[in-house]
PDB file of C-alpha atoms and ligand atoms in Angstrom:
ATOM      1  CA  MET J1109       0.000   0.000   0.000  1.00 59.00           C
ATOM      2  CA  ASP J1110       1.399   3.407  -0.967  1.00 83.00           C
ATOM      3  CA  VAL J1111       2.124   5.846   1.823  1.00 94.00           C
ATOM      4  CA  GLU J1112      -0.528   8.564   2.043  1.00 96.00           C
ATOM      5  CA  THR J1113       0.512  12.103   1.212  1.00 98.00           C
ATOM      6  CA  ILE J1114      -0.641  15.448   2.567  1.00 98.00           C
ATOM      7  CA  LEU J1115       0.038  18.195   0.035  1.00 98.00           C
ATOM      8  CA  ILE J1116       0.502  21.850   1.019  1.00 98.00           C
ATOM      9  CA  THR J1117       0.351  24.661  -1.535  1.00 98.00           C
ATOM     10  CA  GLY J1118       2.039  27.961  -0.700  1.00 98.00           C
ATOM     11  CA  ALA J1119       4.341  26.027   1.618  1.00 98.00           C
ATOM     12  CA  ASN J1120       7.067  28.694   1.594  1.00 97.00           C
ATOM     13  CA  GLY J1121       4.679  31.284   3.009  1.00 97.00           C
ATOM     14  CA  GLN J1122       4.280  32.596   6.549  1.00 97.00           C
ATOM     15  CA  ILE J1123       1.752  29.955   7.615  1.00 98.00           C
ATOM     16  CA  GLY J1124       2.661  27.253   5.070  1.00 98.00           C
ATOM     17  CA  SER J1125       6.249  26.888   6.241  1.00 97.00           C
ATOM     18  CA  VAL J1126       5.264  26.450   9.904  1.00 98.00           C
ATOM     19  CA  LEU J1127       2.336  24.180   9.055  1.00 98.00           C
ATOM     20  CA  THR J1128       4.626  21.931   6.995  1.00 98.00           C
ATOM     21  CA  THR J1129       6.955  21.434   9.973  1.00 97.00           C
ATOM     22  CA  ALA J1130       4.007  20.815  12.321  1.00 98.00           C
ATOM     23  CA  LEU J1131       2.422  18.230  10.002  1.00 98.00           C
ATOM     24  CA  ARG J1132       5.775  16.453   9.602  1.00 98.00           C
ATOM     25  CA  SER J1133       6.117  16.029  13.340  1.00 97.00           C
ATOM     26  CA  LYS J1134       2.449  15.093  13.878  1.00 98.00           C
ATOM     27  CA  PHE J1135       2.257  12.550  11.038  1.00 98.00           C
ATOM     28  CA  PRO J1136       5.680  10.863  10.738  1.00 97.00           C
ATOM     29  CA  ASP J1137       4.085   7.952   8.840  1.00 97.00           C
ATOM     30  CA  LYS J1138       2.699  10.145   6.059  1.00 98.00           C
ATOM     31  CA  THR J1139       4.516  11.995   3.322  1.00 98.00           C
ATOM     32  CA  ILE J1140       4.152  15.735   3.828  1.00 98.00           C
ATOM     33  CA  LEU J1141       4.689  17.236   0.387  1.00 98.00           C
ATOM     34  CA  ALA J1142       5.488  20.954   0.519  1.00 98.00           C
ATOM     35  CA  THR J1143       4.841  22.767  -2.770  1.00 98.00           C
ATOM     36  CA  ASP J1144       5.317  26.345  -3.924  1.00 98.00           C
ATOM     37  CA  ILE J1145       6.130  28.277  -7.090  1.00 97.00           C
ATOM     38  CA  ARG J1146       9.639  28.972  -5.762  1.00 96.00           C
ATOM     39  CA  GLU J1147      12.300  26.779  -4.236  1.00 95.00           C
ATOM     40  CA  PRO J1148      12.400  27.159  -0.453  1.00 93.00           C
ATOM     41  CA  ALA J1149      15.390  28.878   1.157  1.00 88.00           C
ATOM     42  CA  LYS J1150      16.084  25.605   2.930  1.00 83.00           C
ATOM     43  CA  ALA J1151      14.309  22.315   2.155  1.00 77.00           C
ATOM     44  CA  ASP J1152      14.140  19.818   4.984  1.00 84.00           C
ATOM     45  CA  GLY J1153      11.723  17.266   3.549  1.00 93.00           C
ATOM     46  CA  ASP J1154       9.755  16.469   0.398  1.00 96.00           C
ATOM     47  CA  PHE J1155       9.353  19.535  -1.801  1.00 97.00           C
ATOM     48  CA  MET J1156       7.966  20.032  -5.305  1.00 97.00           C
ATOM     49  CA  LEU J1157       7.723  23.128  -7.491  1.00 98.00           C
ATOM     50  CA  LEU J1158       3.982  23.518  -8.208  1.00 98.00           C
ATOM     51  CA  ASP J1159       2.016  26.400  -9.687  1.00 98.00           C
ATOM     52  CA  VAL J1160      -1.586  26.384  -8.426  1.00 98.00           C
ATOM     53  CA  LEU J1161      -2.629  27.816 -11.802  1.00 98.00           C
ATOM     54  CA  ASP J1162      -1.463  24.607 -13.499  1.00 98.00           C
ATOM     55  CA  ARG J1163      -4.337  22.134 -13.053  1.00 98.00           C
ATOM     56  CA  GLU J1164      -2.589  19.371 -14.972  1.00 98.00           C
ATOM     57  CA  ALA J1165       0.464  19.572 -12.724  1.00 98.00           C
ATOM     58  CA  ILE J1166      -1.760  19.400  -9.615  1.00 98.00           C
ATOM     59  CA  ARG J1167      -3.643  16.427 -11.090  1.00 98.00           C
ATOM     60  CA  LYS J1168      -0.365  14.616 -11.770  1.00 98.00           C
ATOM     61  CA  ALA J1169       1.051  15.331  -8.301  1.00 98.00           C
ATOM     62  CA  VAL J1170      -2.163  14.087  -6.661  1.00 98.00           C
ATOM     63  CA  ALA J1171      -2.182  10.865  -8.737  1.00 97.00           C
ATOM     64  CA  ASP J1172       1.566  10.133  -8.570  1.00 97.00           C
ATOM     65  CA  LYS J1173       1.959  10.823  -4.853  1.00 97.00           C
ATOM     66  CA  ASN J1174      -1.255   9.298  -3.483  1.00 97.00           C
ATOM     67  CA  VAL J1175      -2.398  12.661  -2.093  1.00 98.00           C
ATOM     68  CA  ARG J1176      -5.273  12.277   0.400  1.00 98.00           C
ATOM     69  CA  GLN J1177      -5.401  15.743   1.937  1.00 98.00           C
ATOM     70  CA  ILE J1178      -4.603  19.201   0.572  1.00 98.00           C
ATOM     71  CA  TYR J1179      -3.929  22.335   2.605  1.00 98.00           C
ATOM     72  CA  HIS J1180      -4.366  25.028  -0.040  1.00 98.00           C
ATOM     73  CA  LEU J1181      -2.516  28.052   1.335  1.00 98.00           C
ATOM     74  CA  ALA J1182      -1.277  29.715  -1.867  1.00 98.00           C
ATOM     75  CA  ALA J1183      -2.890  33.162  -2.227  1.00 98.00           C
ATOM     76  CA  ILE J1184      -2.129  36.868  -2.593  1.00 98.00           C
ATOM     77  CA  LEU J1185      -2.986  38.751   0.612  1.00 98.00           C
ATOM     78  CA  SER J1186      -4.869  41.990   1.275  1.00 97.00           C
ATOM     79  CA  ALA J1187      -2.317  44.786   0.806  1.00 98.00           C
ATOM     80  CA  LYS J1188      -0.381  43.211  -2.064  1.00 97.00           C
ATOM     81  CA  GLY J1189      -3.657  42.224  -3.740  1.00 98.00           C
ATOM     82  CA  GLU J1190      -4.605  45.873  -4.214  1.00 98.00           C
ATOM     83  CA  GLU J1191      -1.542  46.424  -6.439  1.00 97.00           C
ATOM     84  CA  ALA J1192      -2.941  44.097  -9.114  1.00 98.00           C
ATOM     85  CA  PRO J1193      -6.610  43.335  -8.435  1.00 98.00           C
ATOM     86  CA  LEU J1194      -7.384  41.210 -11.493  1.00 98.00           C
ATOM     87  CA  ARG J1195      -4.217  39.159 -11.195  1.00 97.00           C
ATOM     88  CA  THR J1196      -5.016  38.614  -7.502  1.00 98.00           C
ATOM     89  CA  TRP J1197      -8.513  37.455  -8.395  1.00 98.00           C
ATOM     90  CA  ASP J1198      -7.070  35.021 -10.967  1.00 97.00           C
ATOM     91  CA  ILE J1199      -4.517  33.530  -8.613  1.00 97.00           C
ATOM     92  CA  ASN J1200      -6.836  33.284  -5.624  1.00 98.00           C
ATOM     93  CA  MET J1201      -9.849  31.939  -7.531  1.00 98.00           C
ATOM     94  CA  GLU J1202      -8.246  29.870 -10.332  1.00 98.00           C
ATOM     95  CA  GLY J1203      -5.924  28.355  -7.748  1.00 98.00           C
ATOM     96  CA  LEU J1204      -8.880  27.345  -5.579  1.00 98.00           C
ATOM     97  CA  PHE J1205     -10.907  25.972  -8.519  1.00 98.00           C
ATOM     98  CA  ASN J1206      -7.948  23.861  -9.620  1.00 98.00           C
ATOM     99  CA  ILE J1207      -7.609  22.368  -6.143  1.00 98.00           C
ATOM    100  CA  LEU J1208     -11.371  21.768  -5.750  1.00 98.00           C
ATOM    101  CA  GLU J1209     -11.723  20.227  -9.214  1.00 98.00           C
ATOM    102  CA  VAL J1210      -8.739  17.901  -8.826  1.00 98.00           C
ATOM    103  CA  ALA J1211      -9.916  16.949  -5.319  1.00 98.00           C
ATOM    104  CA  ARG J1212     -13.450  16.042  -6.388  1.00 97.00           C
ATOM    105  CA  GLU J1213     -12.361  13.924  -9.332  1.00 96.00           C
ATOM    106  CA  SER J1214      -9.629  12.053  -7.408  1.00 96.00           C
ATOM    107  CA  HIS J1215      -9.120  10.157  -4.163  1.00 92.00           C
ATOM    108  CA  VAL J1216      -8.451  13.355  -2.138  1.00 97.00           C
ATOM    109  CA  GLU J1217     -10.506  13.008   1.039  1.00 97.00           C
ATOM    110  CA  ARG J1218     -10.213  16.444   2.607  1.00 98.00           C
ATOM    111  CA  VAL J1219      -9.232  19.998   1.657  1.00 98.00           C
ATOM    112  CA  PHE J1220      -8.324  22.959   3.882  1.00 99.00           C
ATOM    113  CA  PHE J1221      -9.108  26.453   2.579  1.00 98.00           C
ATOM    114  CA  PRO J1222      -7.872  29.428   4.618  1.00 98.00           C
ATOM    115  CA  SER J1223     -10.319  32.310   4.773  1.00 98.00           C
ATOM    116  CA  SER J1224      -9.760  35.556   6.673  1.00 98.00           C
ATOM    117  CA  ILE J1225     -11.265  38.389   8.703  1.00 98.00           C
ATOM    118  CA  ALA J1226     -10.910  40.214   5.352  1.00 98.00           C
ATOM    119  CA  VAL J1227     -14.297  38.742   4.347  1.00 98.00           C
ATOM    120  CA  PHE J1228     -15.923  41.449   6.484  1.00 98.00           C
ATOM    121  CA  GLY J1229     -16.430  45.020   5.312  1.00 98.00           C
ATOM    122  CA  PRO J1230     -16.968  48.370   7.002  1.00 98.00           C
ATOM    123  CA  GLU J1231     -20.707  47.715   7.424  1.00 98.00           C
ATOM    124  CA  ALA J1232     -20.113  44.662   9.634  1.00 98.00           C
ATOM    125  CA  GLN J1233     -20.536  44.915  13.387  1.00 98.00           C
ATOM    126  CA  LYS J1234     -17.051  45.963  14.630  1.00 98.00           C
ATOM    127  CA  GLN J1235     -17.023  44.236  18.019  1.00 98.00           C
ATOM    128  CA  HIS J1236     -17.590  40.496  18.393  1.00 98.00           C
ATOM    129  CA  THR J1237     -18.438  40.282  14.706  1.00 98.00           C
ATOM    130  CA  PRO J1238     -20.900  37.383  14.364  1.00 98.00           C
ATOM    131  CA  GLN J1239     -20.372  34.286  12.237  1.00 98.00           C
ATOM    132  CA  ASN J1240     -23.306  35.123   9.992  1.00 97.00           C
ATOM    133  CA  GLU J1241     -22.655  38.843   9.525  1.00 98.00           C
ATOM    134  CA  ASN J1242     -23.133  40.353   6.058  1.00 96.00           C
ATOM    135  CA  LEU J1243     -19.986  40.012   4.001  1.00 98.00           C
ATOM    136  CA  THR J1244     -19.233  43.214   2.096  1.00 98.00           C
ATOM    137  CA  PRO J1245     -15.421  43.338   1.807  1.00 98.00           C
ATOM    138  CA  ARG J1246     -13.632  46.191   0.041  1.00 97.00           C
ATOM    139  CA  THR J1247     -10.371  44.467  -0.923  1.00 98.00           C
ATOM    140  CA  VAL J1248      -9.986  42.073  -3.837  1.00 98.00           C
ATOM    141  CA  TYR J1249      -8.445  39.626  -1.369  1.00 98.00           C
ATOM    142  CA  GLY J1250     -11.574  39.821   0.812  1.00 98.00           C
ATOM    143  CA  ILE J1251     -13.861  39.461  -2.209  1.00 98.00           C
ATOM    144  CA  SER J1252     -11.911  36.387  -3.321  1.00 98.00           C
ATOM    145  CA  LYS J1253     -12.191  34.871   0.163  1.00 98.00           C
ATOM    146  CA  VAL J1254     -15.987  35.404   0.289  1.00 98.00           C
ATOM    147  CA  ALA J1255     -16.350  33.826  -3.149  1.00 98.00           C
ATOM    148  CA  GLY J1256     -13.946  31.047  -2.139  1.00 98.00           C
ATOM    149  CA  GLU J1257     -15.953  30.260   1.003  1.00 98.00           C
ATOM    150  CA  ASN J1258     -19.138  29.994  -1.032  1.00 98.00           C
ATOM    151  CA  TRP J1259     -17.483  27.751  -3.608  1.00 98.00           C
ATOM    152  CA  CYS J1260     -16.222  25.500  -0.814  1.00 98.00           C
ATOM    153  CA  GLN J1261     -19.806  25.185   0.410  1.00 98.00           C
ATOM    154  CA  TYR J1262     -20.945  24.489  -3.161  1.00 98.00           C
ATOM    155  CA  TYR J1263     -18.410  21.672  -3.613  1.00 98.00           C
ATOM    156  CA  HIS J1264     -19.463  20.230  -0.269  1.00 98.00           C
ATOM    157  CA  ASP J1265     -23.190  20.353  -1.044  1.00 98.00           C
ATOM    158  CA  ARG J1266     -23.026  19.372  -4.708  1.00 98.00           C
ATOM    159  CA  TYR J1267     -20.172  16.853  -4.770  1.00 97.00           C
ATOM    160  CA  GLY J1268     -19.844  15.819  -1.124  1.00 97.00           C
ATOM    161  CA  LEU J1269     -16.264  17.145  -0.974  1.00 98.00           C
ATOM    162  CA  ASP J1270     -15.031  17.531   2.596  1.00 98.00           C
ATOM    163  CA  VAL J1271     -13.659  21.090   2.575  1.00 98.00           C
ATOM    164  CA  ARG J1272     -12.866  22.745   5.912  1.00 98.00           C
ATOM    165  CA  SER J1273     -12.026  26.371   6.558  1.00 98.00           C
ATOM    166  CA  VAL J1274     -11.329  29.012   9.191  1.00 99.00           C
ATOM    167  CA  ARG J1275     -11.259  32.806   8.919  1.00 99.00           C
ATOM    168  CA  TYR J1276      -7.760  33.620  10.140  1.00 98.00           C
ATOM    169  CA  PRO J1277      -7.112  36.835  12.029  1.00 98.00           C
ATOM    170  CA  GLY J1278      -3.611  38.406  11.739  1.00 98.00           C
ATOM    171  CA  ILE J1279      -1.040  35.693  12.510  1.00 98.00           C
ATOM    172  CA  ILE J1280       2.086  36.486  14.528  1.00 98.00           C
ATOM    173  CA  GLY J1281       4.976  34.034  14.688  1.00 98.00           C
ATOM    174  CA  HIS J1282       8.738  34.002  15.190  1.00 98.00           C
ATOM    175  CA  GLN J1283       9.281  31.110  12.763  1.00 97.00           C
ATOM    176  CA  SER J1284       8.555  32.965   9.505  1.00 95.00           C
ATOM    177  CA  LEU J1285       7.960  36.385   7.960  1.00 95.00           C
ATOM    178  CA  PRO J1286       4.617  37.518   6.546  1.00 93.00           C
ATOM    179  CA  GLY J1287       4.336  39.183   3.135  1.00 92.00           C
ATOM    180  CA  GLY J1288       1.745  41.437   1.566  1.00 96.00           C
ATOM    181  CA  GLY J1289      -0.761  41.562   4.430  1.00 98.00           C
ATOM    182  CA  THR J1290      -2.251  44.405   6.464  1.00 98.00           C
ATOM    183  CA  THR J1291      -1.577  42.710   9.795  1.00 98.00           C
ATOM    184  CA  ASP J1292       2.151  42.282   8.951  1.00 98.00           C
ATOM    185  CA  TYR J1293       3.090  45.175  11.253  1.00 98.00           C
ATOM    186  CA  ALA J1294       2.521  42.932  14.263  1.00 98.00           C
ATOM    187  CA  VAL J1295       5.414  40.681  13.196  1.00 98.00           C
ATOM    188  CA  GLU J1296       7.696  43.431  11.814  1.00 98.00           C
ATOM    189  CA  ILE J1297       7.439  45.358  15.088  1.00 98.00           C
ATOM    190  CA  PHE J1298       9.202  42.536  16.983  1.00 98.00           C
ATOM    191  CA  HIS J1299      12.032  42.245  14.458  1.00 98.00           C
ATOM    192  CA  GLU J1300      12.644  46.013  14.522  1.00 98.00           C
ATOM    193  CA  ALA J1301      12.293  46.287  18.301  1.00 98.00           C
ATOM    194  CA  ILE J1302      15.073  43.722  18.716  1.00 97.00           C
ATOM    195  CA  LYS J1303      17.225  44.887  15.784  1.00 97.00           C
ATOM    196  CA  THR J1304      17.035  48.684  16.121  1.00 97.00           C
ATOM    197  CA  GLY J1305      14.910  49.461  19.196  1.00 98.00           C
ATOM    198  CA  LYS J1306      12.532  51.473  16.992  1.00 98.00           C
ATOM    199  CA  TYR J1307       9.584  50.893  14.688  1.00 98.00           C
ATOM    200  CA  GLU J1308       7.593  53.092  12.322  1.00 98.00           C
ATOM    201  CA  CYS J1309       4.110  51.614  12.163  1.00 98.00           C
ATOM    202  CA  PHE J1310       2.015  51.822   8.981  1.00 98.00           C
ATOM    203  CA  LEU J1311      -1.238  51.817  10.979  1.00 98.00           C
ATOM    204  CA  HIS J1312      -2.542  54.422  13.461  1.00 98.00           C
ATOM    205  CA  ALA J1313      -1.838  53.902  17.148  1.00 98.00           C
ATOM    206  CA  ASP J1314      -5.474  53.023  17.910  1.00 98.00           C
ATOM    207  CA  THR J1315      -6.341  50.722  14.994  1.00 98.00           C
ATOM    208  CA  CYS J1316      -7.576  47.576  16.688  1.00 98.00           C
ATOM    209  CA  LEU J1317      -7.453  44.209  14.875  1.00 98.00           C
ATOM    210  CA  PRO J1318      -8.052  40.545  15.758  1.00 98.00           C
ATOM    211  CA  MET J1319      -4.752  38.636  16.072  1.00 98.00           C
ATOM    212  CA  MET J1320      -3.486  35.150  16.921  1.00 98.00           C
ATOM    213  CA  PHE J1321      -0.160  33.549  17.831  1.00 98.00           C
ATOM    214  CA  MET J1322       1.194  31.249  15.111  1.00 98.00           C
ATOM    215  CA  ASP J1323       1.200  28.111  17.276  1.00 98.00           C
ATOM    216  CA  ASP J1324      -2.491  28.594  18.047  1.00 98.00           C
ATOM    217  CA  ALA J1325      -3.253  29.159  14.346  1.00 98.00           C
ATOM    218  CA  ILE J1326      -1.419  25.987  13.338  1.00 98.00           C
ATOM    219  CA  ARG J1327      -3.176  24.006  16.062  1.00 98.00           C
ATOM    220  CA  ALA J1328      -6.591  25.352  14.960  1.00 98.00           C
ATOM    221  CA  THR J1329      -5.815  24.418  11.359  1.00 98.00           C
ATOM    222  CA  ILE J1330      -4.844  20.845  12.190  1.00 98.00           C
ATOM    223  CA  GLU J1331      -7.670  20.513  14.742  1.00 98.00           C
ATOM    224  CA  ILE J1332     -10.411  21.440  12.288  1.00 98.00           C
ATOM    225  CA  MET J1333      -8.889  19.077   9.702  1.00 98.00           C
ATOM    226  CA  GLU J1334      -8.761  16.251  12.255  1.00 98.00           C
ATOM    227  CA  ALA J1335     -12.205  16.943  13.761  1.00 98.00           C
ATOM    228  CA  ASP J1336     -14.970  14.370  13.413  1.00 98.00           C
ATOM    229  CA  ILE J1337     -16.848  15.125  10.206  1.00 97.00           C
ATOM    230  CA  HIS J1338     -20.128  15.481  12.144  1.00 98.00           C
ATOM    231  CA  ASP J1339     -18.627  18.237  14.302  1.00 98.00           C
ATOM    232  CA  VAL J1340     -17.810  20.411  11.301  1.00 98.00           C
ATOM    233  CA  LYS J1341     -21.167  22.030  10.679  1.00 98.00           C
ATOM    234  CA  ILE J1342     -20.222  25.219   8.868  1.00 98.00           C
ATOM    235  CA  HIS J1343     -19.135  24.590   5.288  1.00 98.00           C
ATOM    236  CA  THR J1344     -18.285  28.150   4.305  1.00 98.00           C
ATOM    237  CA  SER J1345     -15.704  29.102   6.973  1.00 98.00           C
ATOM    238  CA  TYR J1346     -15.547  29.364  10.770  1.00 99.00           C
ATOM    239  CA  ASN J1347     -14.897  32.651  12.597  1.00 98.00           C
ATOM    240  CA  LEU J1348     -11.743  32.130  14.680  1.00 98.00           C
ATOM    241  CA  ALA J1349     -10.330  34.390  17.399  1.00 98.00           C
ATOM    242  CA  ALA J1350      -7.760  34.620  20.162  1.00 98.00           C
ATOM    243  CA  MET J1351      -7.093  38.289  21.055  1.00 98.00           C
ATOM    244  CA  SER J1352      -7.447  41.819  19.713  1.00 98.00           C
ATOM    245  CA  PHE J1353      -5.103  44.783  20.159  1.00 98.00           C
ATOM    246  CA  THR J1354      -3.937  48.095  18.710  1.00 98.00           C
ATOM    247  CA  PRO J1355      -0.325  48.930  17.724  1.00 98.00           C
ATOM    248  CA  GLU J1356      -0.157  51.133  20.840  1.00 98.00           C
ATOM    249  CA  GLN J1357      -1.179  48.245  23.109  1.00 98.00           C
ATOM    250  CA  LEU J1358       1.337  45.905  21.465  1.00 98.00           C
ATOM    251  CA  ALA J1359       4.101  48.523  21.786  1.00 98.00           C
ATOM    252  CA  ALA J1360       3.269  48.882  25.503  1.00 98.00           C
ATOM    253  CA  GLU J1361       3.665  45.101  25.961  1.00 98.00           C
ATOM    254  CA  ILE J1362       7.022  45.155  24.135  1.00 98.00           C
ATOM    255  CA  LYS J1363       8.201  48.057  26.342  1.00 98.00           C
ATOM    256  CA  LYS J1364       7.600  45.967  29.440  1.00 98.00           C
ATOM    257  CA  ILE J1365      10.439  43.707  28.228  1.00 98.00           C
ATOM    258  CA  LEU J1366      12.450  46.191  26.113  1.00 98.00           C
ATOM    259  CA  PRO J1367      11.920  49.500  27.960  1.00 98.00           C
ATOM    260  CA  ALA J1368      13.944  51.583  25.472  1.00 98.00           C
ATOM    261  CA  PHE J1369      11.689  50.579  22.549  1.00 98.00           C
ATOM    262  CA  GLU J1370      10.206  53.536  20.646  1.00 98.00           C
ATOM    263  CA  ILE J1371       7.328  53.528  18.186  1.00 98.00           C
ATOM    264  CA  GLN J1372       6.195  56.142  15.681  1.00 98.00           C
ATOM    265  CA  TYR J1373       3.097  56.085  13.541  1.00 98.00           C
ATOM    266  CA  LYS J1374       2.938  56.926   9.838  1.00 98.00           C
ATOM    267  CA  ALA J1375      -0.238  55.415   8.455  1.00 98.00           C
ATOM    268  CA  ASP J1376      -0.320  54.486   4.758  1.00 98.00           C
ATOM    269  CA  HIS J1377      -2.883  52.879   2.410  1.00 97.00           C
ATOM    270  CA  ARG J1378      -3.074  49.810   4.683  1.00 98.00           C
ATOM    271  CA  GLU J1379      -4.807  51.872   7.387  1.00 98.00           C
ATOM    272  CA  LYS J1380      -7.959  52.069   5.245  1.00 98.00           C
ATOM    273  CA  ILE J1381      -7.966  48.293   4.792  1.00 98.00           C
ATOM    274  CA  ALA J1382      -7.496  47.728   8.532  1.00 98.00           C
ATOM    275  CA  ARG J1383     -10.328  50.155   9.358  1.00 98.00           C
ATOM    276  CA  SER J1384     -12.680  48.192   7.106  1.00 98.00           C
ATOM    277  CA  TRP J1385     -12.156  45.017   9.188  1.00 98.00           C
ATOM    278  CA  PRO J1386     -13.634  43.948  12.548  1.00 98.00           C
ATOM    279  CA  GLU J1387     -11.939  44.842  15.822  1.00 98.00           C
ATOM    280  CA  SER J1388     -12.920  41.579  17.484  1.00 98.00           C
ATOM    281  CA  ILE J1389     -14.566  38.342  16.393  1.00 98.00           C
ATOM    282  CA  ASP J1390     -17.281  36.109  17.862  1.00 98.00           C
ATOM    283  CA  ASP J1391     -15.981  32.565  17.305  1.00 98.00           C
ATOM    284  CA  GLN J1392     -18.511  30.728  19.474  1.00 98.00           C
ATOM    285  CA  ASP J1393     -19.326  28.225  16.714  1.00 98.00           C
ATOM    286  CA  ALA J1394     -15.710  27.046  16.395  1.00 98.00           C
ATOM    287  CA  ARG J1395     -15.552  26.677  20.195  1.00 98.00           C
ATOM    288  CA  SER J1396     -18.754  24.708  20.514  1.00 98.00           C
ATOM    289  CA  ASP J1397     -18.594  22.656  17.280  1.00 98.00           C
ATOM    290  CA  TRP J1398     -15.009  21.360  17.331  1.00 98.00           C
ATOM    291  CA  GLY J1399     -13.635  22.606  20.645  1.00 98.00           C
ATOM    292  CA  TRP J1400     -11.484  25.571  19.597  1.00 98.00           C
ATOM    293  CA  GLN J1401      -9.611  27.197  22.488  1.00 98.00           C
ATOM    294  CA  GLU J1402      -6.605  29.516  22.176  1.00 98.00           C
ATOM    295  CA  GLU J1403      -3.579  29.300  24.488  1.00 98.00           C
ATOM    296  CA  TYR J1404      -1.828  32.628  23.871  1.00 98.00           C
ATOM    297  CA  ASP J1405      -2.875  36.110  24.968  1.00 98.00           C
ATOM    298  CA  ILE J1406      -0.992  39.325  24.130  1.00 98.00           C
ATOM    299  CA  GLU J1407       1.313  38.991  27.131  1.00 98.00           C
ATOM    300  CA  LEU J1408       2.391  35.401  26.447  1.00 98.00           C
ATOM    301  CA  LEU J1409       2.675  36.155  22.727  1.00 98.00           C
ATOM    302  CA  THR J1410       4.989  39.127  23.373  1.00 98.00           C
ATOM    303  CA  GLU J1411       7.197  37.242  25.826  1.00 98.00           C
ATOM    304  CA  THR J1412       7.473  34.269  23.446  1.00 98.00           C
ATOM    305  CA  MET J1413       8.204  36.378  20.363  1.00 98.00           C
ATOM    306  CA  ILE J1414      11.019  38.281  22.079  1.00 98.00           C
ATOM    307  CA  ARG J1415      12.476  35.197  23.737  1.00 98.00           C
ATOM    308  CA  GLU J1416      12.514  33.256  20.430  1.00 98.00           C
ATOM    309  CA  LEU J1417      13.662  36.095  18.169  1.00 98.00           C
ATOM    310  CA  GLN J1418      16.366  37.649  20.330  1.00 97.00           C
ATOM    311  CA  PRO J1419      18.984  34.904  19.782  1.00 95.00           C
ATOM    312  CA  LYS J1420      18.238  34.778  16.029  1.00 94.00           C
ATOM    313  CA  ILE J1421      18.538  38.514  15.349  1.00 90.00           C
ATOM    314  CA  SER J1422      22.052  39.912  15.528  1.00 64.00           C
ATOM    315  CA  VAL J1423      22.143  43.414  17.036  1.00 54.00           C
TER     316      VAL J1423
HETATM  317  C1  AKB T2417      -3.746  40.116   5.718  1.00 64.41           C
HETATM  318  O1  AKB T2417      -3.408  41.039   6.492  1.00 64.41           O
HETATM  319  O2  AKB T2417      -4.043  40.290   4.534  1.00 64.41           O
HETATM  320  C2  AKB T2417      -3.846  38.721   6.278  1.00 64.41           C
HETATM  321  C3  AKB T2417      -5.228  38.383   6.721  1.00 64.41           C
HETATM  322  C4  AKB T2417      -5.799  39.029   7.916  1.00 64.41           C
HETATM  323  O3  AKB T2417      -5.878  37.606   6.094  1.00 64.41           O
HETATM  324  N1  AKB T2417      -2.918  38.566   7.356  1.00 64.41           N
END
């Protein structure tokens, strides 16, 4: 019997790289096949160059490698997406269709699709934004995630495909760097605080956003994928939350450990995107359906980020 494979698209990305490592240690008996359109800086396991726009190549990888699960992380994020809206739409939607089509026609048993707080728009309730709030996003990334969620539900209802999804908040980790997102400041701030003692933030001091520590995000991702099928009741995407804070609140936490740290604010185009998103999320359904529970709050996140990054960053 061939060994089963879990395939990850966008595996060089902020979440993909950490998820790949986590899946390798959780499932040592399975092949964890990392794929991306570029070679990784350092490959420490199975890796394949794969363009999510190339359906034939995905089909071949799935057949040749006995792929049973796909974590489809390849996408262009909110801020970068605004630079080339139509290209972003193509990559985010064509990429998803290729994965869903190959999955339904093959032996793939389960697909993970990452959605985002970017599905919400300025009209949504700002605090404790409900699961079933109206979705009126203003970024092409957000529009693609709303459409993607609905297509996931369609493939579930029409073809019985087991697609699972969470709406990620901003993800903060020491293991990897983000790229092209609006919540990226919350990772950059730690690198600059340790490297230079200063940070110029591209959001206003009081712009509050939902955030989550990387380890919690990875655990949520694997937990929803491993949950009993009957416990996964929402087939668009689950609201998911851990904490919410402003740049000013995060800077205050950093100062408790690095008292000389200084922050300045120079908001750019990303401020408007951030202001269109919720400040906090109601994720009761994820908690009651499949037992979601975060471990990190802002204090533990800050301590962990500084402790892990300090030895890696040369002053
Ligand atoms: C972004 O800022 O675009 C992402 C997200 C919240 O989905 N981190």
